[in-house]
XYZ file of C-alpha atoms in Angstrom:
54
model
C 1.180 57.343 131.588
C -0.263 57.051 135.138
C -0.396 53.352 134.904
C 3.405 53.191 133.616
C 4.527 55.021 136.721
C 2.417 53.101 139.053
C 3.855 49.857 137.600
C 7.419 51.329 137.664
C 7.078 52.263 141.389
C 5.750 48.965 142.136
C 8.666 47.245 140.390
C 11.249 49.347 142.282
C 9.603 49.108 145.381
C 8.885 52.812 145.987
C 5.647 54.666 146.827
C 4.598 57.841 145.199
C 3.967 60.855 147.462
C 2.103 63.992 146.911
C 4.077 67.140 147.603
C 3.557 70.888 147.215
C 3.533 72.238 143.709
C 6.125 74.847 142.752
C 7.929 74.286 145.972
C 11.297 72.379 145.514
C 12.098 72.692 149.177
C 9.161 70.267 149.904
C 10.734 67.435 148.224
C 14.551 67.757 148.333
C 15.134 63.922 147.595
C 13.289 64.287 144.162
C 15.012 67.599 143.495
C 18.376 66.026 144.079
C 17.688 63.073 141.641
C 16.440 65.442 138.945
C 19.785 67.374 139.379
C 21.683 64.095 139.315
C 20.071 63.084 136.015
C 20.001 66.442 134.422
C 23.776 66.910 134.578
C 24.908 63.878 132.415
C 22.185 64.603 130.004
C 23.237 68.054 129.481
C 26.739 66.914 128.775
C 25.477 64.282 126.370
C 23.262 66.888 124.358
C 26.107 69.526 124.384
C 28.598 67.166 122.547
C 28.978 68.682 119.158
C 29.869 65.494 117.335
C 26.626 63.611 118.466
C 25.531 61.582 115.628
C 23.416 58.869 117.258
C 20.159 60.687 118.006
C 17.908 57.720 117.126
């Protein structure tokens, strides 16, 4: 898994930074990205008529 993220970061031109564990305030950019991605995923999963899980 480490190699995957390392390659992904290289492809998109970003570098990985270490931040404090269990301290969301230390990395606001990443927390905003998680929030941005979580919102549509919740709506997708909450769809009662969802049939294409595969």
